[in-house]
Coordinates of C-alpha atoms and ligand atoms in Angstrom, one line a residue:
Chain A
M1 CA 74.1 46.7 -176.2
R2 CA 76.5 45.3 -173.6
G3 CA 76.2 41.7 -172.3
F4 CA 75.5 40.9 -168.7
D5 CA 78.0 42.1 -166.2
E6 CA 77.9 40.2 -162.9
T7 CA 78.9 43.3 -160.8
L8 CA 75.3 44.4 -161.5
L9 CA 74.1 41.8 -158.9
D10 CA 75.7 43.8 -156.1
E11 CA 74.0 47.0 -157.1
A12 CA 70.4 46.3 -156.4
D13 CA 70.0 49.4 -154.2
E14 CA 71.8 51.7 -156.5
T15 CA 69.7 54.0 -158.7
V16 CA 69.9 54.0 -162.4
R17 CA 69.2 56.8 -164.8
V18 CA 66.1 56.4 -167.0
R19 CA 64.8 58.7 -169.7
F20 CA 61.4 59.0 -171.1
V21 CA 59.1 61.4 -172.9
V22 CA 56.4 62.3 -170.5
N23 CA 53.4 64.3 -171.8
G24 CA 55.6 65.4 -174.7
R25 CA 58.5 66.5 -172.7
K26 CA 61.9 64.7 -172.4
V27 CA 62.7 63.9 -168.8
A28 CA 65.4 62.0 -167.0
C29 CA 65.1 60.4 -163.5
E30 CA 67.2 58.6 -161.0
V31 CA 65.3 55.5 -159.9
A32 CA 66.0 52.3 -158.0
P33 CA 65.1 49.3 -160.2
R34 CA 62.3 48.3 -157.8
E35 CA 60.6 51.6 -158.1
T36 CA 57.3 51.3 -159.9
L37 CA 56.3 53.7 -162.7
V38 CA 53.4 55.0 -160.6
D39 CA 55.8 55.9 -157.7
C40 CA 58.2 57.6 -160.1
L41 CA 55.4 59.6 -161.8
R42 CA 53.9 60.7 -158.5
D43 CA 57.0 61.2 -156.3
K44 CA 59.7 62.2 -158.7
L45 CA 57.8 64.0 -161.4
E46 CA 55.0 65.3 -159.2
L47 CA 52.3 64.1 -161.6
T48 CA 49.8 63.1 -158.9
G49 CA 46.8 62.7 -161.3
T50 CA 47.9 59.0 -161.6
H51 CA 46.6 57.3 -158.5
A52 CA 48.0 54.4 -156.5
G53 CA 45.4 52.2 -154.9
C54 CA 46.0 48.5 -154.5
E55 CA 49.5 48.5 -156.3
M56 CA 48.9 45.0 -157.5
G57 CA 46.8 45.3 -160.6
A58 CA 43.4 44.9 -159.1
C59 CA 41.8 48.4 -158.9
G60 CA 42.8 50.1 -162.1
A61 CA 43.4 53.5 -160.5
C62 CA 46.9 53.9 -161.9
L63 CA 46.4 53.8 -165.7
V64 CA 48.7 55.7 -168.0
Q65 CA 49.5 55.4 -171.6
V66 CA 52.8 53.9 -172.5
D67 CA 53.7 54.1 -176.2
G68 CA 50.0 54.9 -176.8
R69 CA 48.4 52.0 -174.9
A70 CA 46.7 52.1 -171.5
V71 CA 48.7 50.1 -168.9
H72 CA 48.8 49.9 -165.1
S73 CA 51.7 52.0 -163.9
C74 CA 51.8 49.9 -160.7
L75 CA 52.5 46.8 -162.8
M76 CA 55.6 48.2 -164.4
F77 CA 58.9 49.3 -163.0
A78 CA 60.1 52.7 -164.1
V79 CA 63.3 51.1 -165.5
Q80 CA 61.2 49.0 -167.9
A81 CA 59.8 52.3 -169.3
D82 CA 63.2 53.7 -170.2
G83 CA 63.0 55.1 -173.7
A84 CA 59.2 55.0 -173.8
R85 CA 56.6 57.7 -174.4
I86 CA 54.3 58.1 -171.4
D87 CA 51.1 60.1 -171.4
T88 CA 49.4 60.7 -168.1
I89 CA 46.0 62.3 -167.3
E90 CA 47.7 65.7 -167.0
G91 CA 49.0 65.5 -170.6
L92 CA 45.8 64.2 -172.0
T93 CA 44.0 67.1 -170.2
D94 CA 46.4 69.8 -171.5
S95 CA 46.2 68.6 -175.0
G96 CA 42.4 68.8 -175.0
A97 CA 42.1 65.2 -176.3
I98 CA 39.6 64.2 -173.6
A99 CA 38.0 67.6 -173.0
D100 CA 34.6 66.3 -174.2
L101 CA 34.8 63.2 -171.9
Q102 CA 35.7 65.4 -168.9
A103 CA 32.8 67.8 -169.6
E104 CA 30.4 64.9 -169.9
F105 CA 31.6 63.2 -166.7
H106 CA 31.1 66.5 -165.0
R107 CA 27.7 67.1 -166.4
R108 CA 26.4 63.6 -165.5
N109 CA 28.0 63.3 -162.1
A110 CA 30.1 60.4 -163.3
L111 CA 32.6 61.2 -160.5
Q112 CA 32.2 61.8 -156.8
C113 CA 35.5 61.4 -154.9
G114 CA 37.4 61.3 -158.2
F115 CA 39.9 58.6 -157.2
C116 CA 39.0 56.4 -160.1
T117 CA 38.3 59.2 -162.6
P118 CA 41.7 59.6 -164.3
S119 CA 41.8 55.9 -165.2
M120 CA 38.2 55.8 -166.2
L121 CA 39.0 58.7 -168.6
I122 CA 42.1 57.0 -170.0
N123 CA 40.2 53.8 -170.6
A124 CA 37.3 55.6 -172.2
Y125 CA 39.7 57.5 -174.4
E126 CA 41.4 54.3 -175.6
L127 CA 38.1 52.5 -176.2
L128 CA 36.7 55.4 -178.3
S129 CA 39.9 55.5 -180.3
Q130 CA 39.4 51.8 -181.2
V131 CA 35.6 51.5 -181.4
A132 CA 33.7 54.6 -182.6
Q133 CA 30.2 53.4 -181.4
P134 CA 30.7 50.9 -178.6
S135 CA 27.6 49.3 -177.1
R136 CA 26.9 49.8 -173.4
E137 CA 28.1 46.2 -173.0
Q138 CA 31.4 47.0 -174.7
I139 CA 31.8 50.1 -172.5
R140 CA 31.2 48.0 -169.3
D141 CA 33.7 45.5 -170.6
A142 CA 36.3 48.1 -171.2
L143 CA 35.9 49.3 -167.6
S144 CA 35.9 45.9 -166.1
G145 CA 39.3 46.4 -164.5
N146 CA 38.5 49.7 -163.0
Y147 CA 36.9 49.9 -159.6
C148 CA 34.7 52.8 -158.6
R149 CA 33.6 52.9 -155.0
C150 CA 31.2 55.8 -155.4
T151 CA 29.1 56.1 -158.5
G152 CA 27.8 52.7 -159.2
Y153 CA 29.2 52.9 -162.7
E154 CA 25.9 53.8 -164.4
A155 CA 26.7 57.5 -164.8
I156 CA 30.2 56.7 -166.1
V157 CA 28.8 54.4 -168.8
D158 CA 26.2 57.1 -169.6
A159 CA 28.9 59.7 -170.0
I160 CA 31.0 57.6 -172.3
D161 CA 28.0 56.5 -174.3
A162 CA 27.0 60.1 -174.8
V163 CA 30.4 61.2 -175.9
A164 CA 30.6 58.3 -178.4
K165 CA 27.3 59.4 -179.9
A166 CA 28.2 63.1 -179.9
R167 CA 31.6 62.4 -181.6
S168 CA 29.9 60.3 -184.3
A169 CA 27.2 62.8 -184.9
G170 CA 29.8 65.6 -185.1
G171 CA 31.9 63.7 -187.7
A172 CA 35.4 62.2 -187.3
R173 CA 37.6 63.7 -184.7
Chain B
M1 CA 49.3 44.4 -139.2
D2 CA 52.2 42.4 -140.3
F3 CA 54.1 44.5 -142.9
E4 CA 55.6 41.5 -144.6
E5 CA 52.2 40.1 -145.4
T6 CA 50.8 43.3 -146.7
A7 CA 53.8 44.8 -148.5
V8 CA 53.1 46.3 -151.9
K9 CA 56.7 47.3 -152.6
A10 CA 59.1 44.8 -154.1
R11 CA 62.4 44.0 -152.4
A12 CA 65.5 45.4 -154.1
F13 CA 66.7 43.8 -157.2
S14 CA 69.1 44.5 -160.1
Y15 CA 67.7 45.0 -163.6
F16 CA 69.1 43.8 -166.9
R17 CA 67.6 44.5 -170.3
A18 CA 68.6 41.6 -172.6
A19 CA 69.0 42.3 -176.3
T20 CA 69.3 38.7 -177.4
I21 CA 68.2 35.3 -176.3
D22 CA 71.8 34.3 -175.6
Q23 CA 72.3 37.4 -173.4
A24 CA 69.1 36.5 -171.4
L25 CA 70.1 32.9 -170.9
D26 CA 73.7 33.9 -170.0
A27 CA 72.5 36.4 -167.4
H28 CA 70.2 33.9 -165.8
A29 CA 72.9 31.2 -165.7
R30 CA 75.3 33.5 -164.0
A31 CA 72.7 34.8 -161.4
G32 CA 71.7 31.3 -160.5
D33 CA 68.3 30.5 -159.1
D34 CA 67.9 34.1 -158.0
A35 CA 66.9 35.5 -161.4
R36 CA 63.5 35.9 -163.1
F37 CA 62.7 36.8 -166.7
I38 CA 60.2 39.5 -166.9
A39 CA 57.9 39.8 -170.0
G40 CA 54.6 41.6 -169.6
G41 CA 55.0 41.6 -165.8
Q42 CA 51.3 41.3 -165.3
S43 CA 51.7 38.3 -163.0
L44 CA 55.3 38.8 -161.9
V45 CA 55.1 42.4 -160.7
P46 CA 52.2 41.7 -158.3
A47 CA 54.1 38.6 -157.0
L48 CA 57.2 40.9 -156.4
S49 CA 55.1 43.7 -154.8
L50 CA 53.5 41.2 -152.5
R51 CA 57.0 39.7 -151.8
L52 CA 55.8 36.3 -152.8
Q53 CA 59.0 36.3 -154.8
A54 CA 62.2 38.3 -154.2
P55 CA 64.8 37.6 -156.9
R56 CA 68.1 39.4 -157.0
L57 CA 67.9 40.0 -160.7
L58 CA 65.2 40.8 -163.2
I59 CA 66.0 40.0 -166.8
D60 CA 63.8 42.1 -169.1
I61 CA 63.2 40.0 -172.3
T62 CA 60.8 42.4 -174.0
H63 CA 63.4 44.0 -176.2
I64 CA 64.5 40.7 -177.7
A65 CA 63.4 41.0 -181.4
E66 CA 63.6 37.2 -182.0
L67 CA 60.8 36.6 -179.4
R68 CA 58.3 38.8 -181.4
G69 CA 56.3 38.3 -184.5
I70 CA 53.6 36.0 -185.9
G71 CA 54.1 34.1 -189.1
R72 CA 53.3 30.9 -191.0
E73 CA 55.9 28.2 -190.9
G74 CA 54.9 25.1 -192.9
A75 CA 51.9 23.5 -191.3
Y76 CA 52.1 25.8 -188.2
L77 CA 51.5 29.4 -187.2
R78 CA 54.6 30.5 -185.2
I79 CA 53.5 32.9 -182.4
G80 CA 56.4 34.7 -180.8
A81 CA 56.5 34.5 -177.0
L82 CA 56.2 38.3 -176.7
T83 CA 52.9 38.4 -178.5
R84 CA 50.6 40.5 -176.3
H85 CA 47.2 39.3 -175.3
C86 CA 45.7 42.3 -177.2
E87 CA 47.3 41.3 -180.4
M88 CA 45.4 38.0 -180.3
L89 CA 42.3 40.2 -180.8
T90 CA 43.7 42.3 -183.7
E91 CA 46.1 40.2 -185.7
P92 CA 44.6 38.9 -188.9
L93 CA 46.9 35.8 -188.9
I94 CA 45.6 34.8 -185.5
A95 CA 41.9 35.2 -186.5
E96 CA 42.5 33.2 -189.7
F97 CA 44.9 30.4 -188.5
A98 CA 44.4 30.2 -184.7
P99 CA 40.8 31.4 -184.3
L100 CA 40.4 29.6 -180.9
L101 CA 43.0 32.0 -179.4
H102 CA 41.2 34.9 -180.9
A103 CA 38.0 33.7 -179.3
A104 CA 39.6 33.2 -175.9
A105 CA 41.4 36.5 -175.8
P106 CA 38.5 38.8 -174.7
F107 CA 38.1 36.6 -171.6
V108 CA 41.7 37.1 -170.5
A109 CA 41.8 39.8 -167.8
H110 CA 41.0 43.4 -168.7
P111 CA 42.0 45.6 -171.6
A112 CA 44.9 47.4 -169.9
I113 CA 46.4 44.0 -168.7
R114 CA 45.9 42.6 -172.2
N115 CA 47.9 45.5 -173.5
R116 CA 51.0 44.2 -171.7
G117 CA 50.6 40.6 -170.8
T118 CA 52.3 38.2 -173.2
F119 CA 51.3 34.7 -174.6
G120 CA 54.7 33.3 -173.6
G121 CA 54.4 34.7 -170.1
S122 CA 51.0 33.1 -169.7
V123 CA 52.1 29.7 -171.0
A124 CA 55.3 29.8 -168.9
L125 CA 53.4 30.7 -165.7
A126 CA 50.9 27.9 -166.4
D127 CA 48.2 29.2 -164.1
P128 CA 45.5 26.5 -164.1
A129 CA 42.9 29.2 -164.2
S130 CA 44.3 30.8 -167.3
E131 CA 42.7 30.7 -170.7
F132 CA 45.7 30.5 -173.1
P133 CA 47.6 27.5 -171.5
A134 CA 44.5 25.4 -171.8
M135 CA 44.0 26.5 -175.4
T136 CA 47.5 25.3 -176.3
L137 CA 46.3 21.9 -175.2
A138 CA 43.1 22.1 -177.3
L139 CA 45.2 23.2 -180.3
D140 CA 47.8 20.5 -179.9
A141 CA 50.4 23.3 -180.0
E142 CA 54.1 22.9 -179.5
I143 CA 56.1 25.1 -177.1
E144 CA 59.6 26.1 -178.3
I145 CA 62.1 26.4 -175.6
A146 CA 65.7 27.8 -175.6
G147 CA 68.1 26.7 -172.9
A148 CA 71.8 26.0 -172.2
S149 CA 71.6 22.8 -174.3
G150 CA 70.0 24.5 -177.3
R151 CA 66.4 24.6 -178.7
R152 CA 63.7 22.0 -178.4
R153 CA 60.0 21.8 -179.0
V154 CA 57.6 20.2 -176.4
R155 CA 54.0 19.3 -177.2
A156 CA 51.5 21.0 -174.9
D157 CA 50.3 17.6 -173.8
E158 CA 53.8 17.0 -172.2
F159 CA 54.4 20.6 -171.1
F160 CA 51.9 21.2 -168.2
I161 CA 53.0 18.9 -165.4
D162 CA 51.4 20.1 -162.1
L163 CA 50.5 23.3 -160.3
F164 CA 52.6 26.0 -161.8
E165 CA 55.0 23.3 -162.9
T166 CA 55.9 22.8 -166.5
A167 CA 58.6 21.2 -168.7
L168 CA 60.5 24.5 -168.5
Q169 CA 63.7 24.1 -166.5
P170 CA 65.1 26.9 -164.4
G171 CA 66.7 29.5 -166.7
E172 CA 65.0 28.3 -169.9
L173 CA 63.1 30.6 -172.1
I174 CA 60.0 30.1 -174.2
T175 CA 60.8 31.5 -177.5
A176 CA 57.6 30.8 -179.5
I177 CA 54.4 28.7 -179.6
Y178 CA 53.7 26.7 -182.7
V179 CA 50.0 26.2 -183.5
P180 CA 48.8 23.8 -186.3
L181 CA 47.1 25.9 -188.9
F182 CA 43.3 25.9 -188.6
K183 CA 41.7 23.9 -191.5
A184 CA 38.4 24.2 -193.4
D185 CA 37.0 21.0 -191.9
Q186 CA 37.6 22.1 -188.4
R187 CA 35.3 24.0 -185.9
F188 CA 36.1 25.5 -182.5
V189 CA 34.2 26.9 -179.6
F190 CA 35.2 28.6 -176.4
D191 CA 33.4 29.9 -173.3
E192 CA 33.8 30.3 -169.6
L193 CA 31.6 30.8 -166.5
A194 CA 32.8 33.6 -164.3
R195 CA 31.2 35.7 -161.6
R196 CA 32.3 39.0 -163.2
R197 CA 33.7 39.6 -166.7
G198 CA 37.5 39.7 -166.6
D199 CA 37.7 37.6 -163.4
Y200 CA 39.3 34.2 -163.5
A201 CA 36.7 31.6 -164.5
L202 CA 34.9 29.2 -162.2
V203 CA 35.2 26.8 -165.1
G204 CA 36.3 27.4 -168.7
C205 CA 36.6 25.3 -171.8
G206 CA 37.7 25.5 -175.4
M207 CA 37.7 22.8 -178.0
L208 CA 38.8 22.1 -181.6
A209 CA 37.0 19.4 -183.6
T210 CA 37.6 18.0 -187.1
F211 CA 34.5 16.9 -188.9
A212 CA 34.0 14.3 -191.6
S213 CA 30.6 15.3 -193.0
D214 CA 28.5 15.5 -189.8
R215 CA 30.6 13.1 -187.7
I216 CA 33.4 14.0 -185.4
D217 CA 36.6 12.7 -186.8
D218 CA 38.8 14.1 -184.0
I219 CA 38.2 16.4 -181.1
R220 CA 40.4 18.0 -178.4
I221 CA 38.5 19.4 -175.4
S222 CA 40.5 21.4 -172.8
F223 CA 39.3 22.7 -169.5
F224 CA 40.8 25.3 -167.2
S225 CA 40.0 26.3 -163.6
V226 CA 39.3 22.6 -162.8
G227 CA 42.4 21.4 -161.0
N228 CA 46.2 21.8 -160.8
R229 CA 46.8 22.3 -164.4
P230 CA 44.9 22.8 -167.7
T231 CA 43.2 19.4 -168.4
R232 CA 42.1 17.6 -171.5
A233 CA 38.8 15.8 -171.2
K234 CA 39.9 12.6 -172.9
A235 CA 37.0 10.4 -171.8
A236 CA 34.6 12.9 -173.1
E237 CA 36.5 13.2 -176.3
A238 CA 36.4 9.4 -176.7
A239 CA 32.6 9.4 -176.2
L240 CA 32.2 11.7 -179.2
I241 CA 34.7 10.5 -181.8
G242 CA 33.0 8.8 -184.7
F243 CA 29.5 10.2 -183.8
G244 CA 27.3 13.1 -184.7
L245 CA 26.6 15.8 -182.1
D246 CA 23.1 14.6 -181.1
A247 CA 21.6 14.8 -177.6
E248 CA 22.5 11.2 -176.8
H249 CA 26.2 11.7 -177.5
I250 CA 26.4 15.1 -175.8
A251 CA 24.9 13.5 -172.7
A252 CA 27.4 10.6 -172.9
A253 CA 30.3 13.1 -173.1
Q254 CA 28.9 15.0 -170.1
A255 CA 28.6 11.8 -168.1
A256 CA 32.2 10.8 -169.1
L257 CA 33.5 14.1 -167.6
A258 CA 33.4 12.6 -164.1
G259 CA 36.3 10.4 -165.2
D260 CA 38.3 13.4 -166.6
L261 CA 38.1 16.0 -164.0
A262 CA 38.7 15.8 -160.2
P263 CA 38.2 19.4 -159.0
P264 CA 40.1 20.2 -155.7
E265 CA 38.4 20.9 -152.4
N266 CA 37.4 24.6 -152.3
D267 CA 35.2 26.4 -149.8
E268 CA 33.6 28.7 -152.4
V269 CA 33.3 26.2 -155.2
P270 CA 33.0 22.6 -153.9
P271 CA 34.2 19.9 -156.3
A272 CA 30.6 18.7 -157.0
M273 CA 29.6 22.2 -158.0
R274 CA 32.6 22.7 -160.3
L275 CA 32.0 19.3 -162.0
H276 CA 28.3 20.3 -162.4
L277 CA 29.3 23.6 -164.0
A278 CA 31.8 21.9 -166.2
R279 CA 29.1 19.6 -167.5
V280 CA 26.7 22.5 -168.1
L281 CA 29.4 24.3 -170.0
L282 CA 30.4 21.2 -172.0
G283 CA 26.8 20.7 -173.0
R284 CA 26.4 24.3 -174.2
L285 CA 29.6 24.2 -176.1
L286 CA 28.9 20.9 -177.9
G287 CA 25.5 22.3 -178.8
R288 CA 27.1 25.3 -180.4
L289 CA 29.7 23.1 -182.1
G290 CA 26.9 21.0 -183.6
E291 CA 25.3 24.1 -185.0
G292 CA 28.5 25.0 -186.8
A293 CA 29.9 27.1 -183.9
Ligands
LIG1 C1 44.0 41.9 -162.3 C2 44.6 40.8 -163.2 C3 43.7 39.9 -163.8 C4 44.1 38.9 -164.6 N1 43.2 38.1 -165.1 C5 43.7 37.1 -165.9 C6 42.7 36.2 -166.5 O1 41.5 36.3 -166.4 N2 43.2 35.2 -167.3 C7 44.6 35.0 -167.5 O2 45.0 34.1 -168.2 N3 45.5 35.8 -167.0 C8 45.0 36.9 -166.2 N4 46.0 37.7 -165.6 C9 47.4 37.4 -165.8 C10 47.9 38.0 -167.2 O3 47.3 37.3 -168.2 C11 49.5 37.8 -167.3 O4 49.8 38.7 -168.4 C12 50.0 36.5 -167.7 O5 49.6 35.5 -166.8 C13 51.5 36.4 -167.6 O6 52.1 37.1 -168.8 P1 53.2 38.2 -168.6 O7 53.8 38.4 -169.9 O8 52.6 39.4 -167.9 O9 54.3 37.4 -167.7 P2 55.2 38.0 -166.5 O10 54.4 38.4 -165.4 O11 56.3 38.9 -167.0 O12 55.9 36.6 -166.1 C14 55.1 35.5 -165.5 C15 56.1 34.3 -165.3 O13 56.5 33.7 -166.5 C16 57.9 33.8 -166.7 N5 58.1 34.2 -168.1 C17 57.5 35.2 -168.8 N6 57.8 35.1 -170.1 C18 58.6 34.0 -170.2 C19 59.2 33.3 -171.3 N7 59.1 33.8 -172.6 N8 60.0 32.2 -171.1 C20 60.1 31.7 -169.9 N9 59.5 32.3 -168.8 C21 58.8 33.4 -169.0 C22 58.4 34.9 -165.7 O14 59.7 34.7 -165.3 C23 57.4 34.8 -164.6 O15 57.8 33.7 -163.7 C24 45.5 38.8 -164.8 C25 46.4 39.6 -164.2 C26 46.0 40.7 -163.4 C27 47.0 41.6 -162.8
LIG2 S1 47.1 50.8 -158.2 FE1 47.5 49.8 -160.1 S2 45.7 48.6 -160.3 FE2 45.4 49.3 -158.3
LIG3 S1 34.3 58.5 -158.0 FE1 35.1 57.7 -156.1 S2 36.0 55.9 -156.7 FE2 34.9 56.5 -158.5

């Protein structure tokens, strides 16, 4: 890798080319360094399932997986993700990885307006990949950074709890 | 509404991804005061988005291999600056040799923030409400710093100076934190009082004690969310050393706390309330420590 070149300092407004693998597909984008990953996903790649709420890390609406871990896409600039693997709610939906969670959310009215739902699902997906049988306390803890202004959370916890139990009963997934 | 006050888009900056420590230091030196290192970005990105800071250059240090990794080095566990908060929960070496960090980690933010936030970033920022900076004090850890004049190690006791002010000079990088290995005759406890899990604590505390049979031989008690910087409760420590953890000595330590902590004026949590909460927390933690933690 090259060392630091001072002419870079005068190019703050110029776009740079970044490449990542989004939902299994290689993509390249032109972004300004100050463009957040959530803006890049929504505006450049038209993946609008990732939501932008507070844009400062507080509401949790913007979760995506970067290299397999849930992160806030408003707390990352797209340039930082150059070379990374990114999975959004669209990709997780298409692959069927969260189909049971989605069905259970639907069944139990664990969403109303849906603004928080993609991130709730991503968090639940990560939790269940780490802890097969989480307690309700652990589920609440995992969702502690995700605001929901509609449901009162109870139905969301119910849905995740039910999926955890169903997955365990049905053997390893 | 004043846009400047509500902005959630950062001002323009240039971005440089450093491959080595030298590249990062060199880039910072050449950009002058107008550069910031970015690690996990979990504190810096909100500050940029709110335009509390507007550097010309962001130097991404997350691809510097030398800043990663956890390993034993003599009597210390060397924890690379880029160690993520989530790794504190999963790394066996942390659980075995720095269990106080393992115990504190679930209280740091939320899972997705722990997936990116780094130990070095948390210590460098030195937020007085943060868990890890205070725990480096309890652990008598040393912070390794790289700068223009080479490397040095600073004890946590000398590192935290004032509100967001540390021994780090502009352009210097934390490379690793060295924690003395946890020993068989030691015990630790950690807890915090917060309104909601994942929120910054109203008061938090962690401690590490060395026992000689049932008496305390040495103890380091560190509080956070009590003032301008993480704070050791030295008077409370002195009230305990040489004694067993009975009700009398726990009460003496709680009383001594008034000399250790001077919580700032605050509308929501007045100083007297914070001191009271600190005493309650100290009493509970010493009780747990006495039971074997
Ligand atoms: C909603 C929310 C809740 C949070 N709750 C908590 C909480 O309860 N407890 C808590 O402790 N934290 C909390 N945090 C903060 C989080 O822990 C951050 O990860 C941490 O404070 C900073 O680490 P970072 O790697 O993200 O640093 P960055 O944001 O990348 O950097 C922070 C500062 O440190 C400097 N820096 C970073 N690394 C180095 C280095 N190696 N050497 C020198 N300087 C460096 C940067 O230049 C910057 O000035 C929260 C954050 C959010 C968004
Ligand atoms: S938009 Fe990212 S946390 Fe609110
Ligand atoms: S369903 Fe509306 S915010 Fe959660």
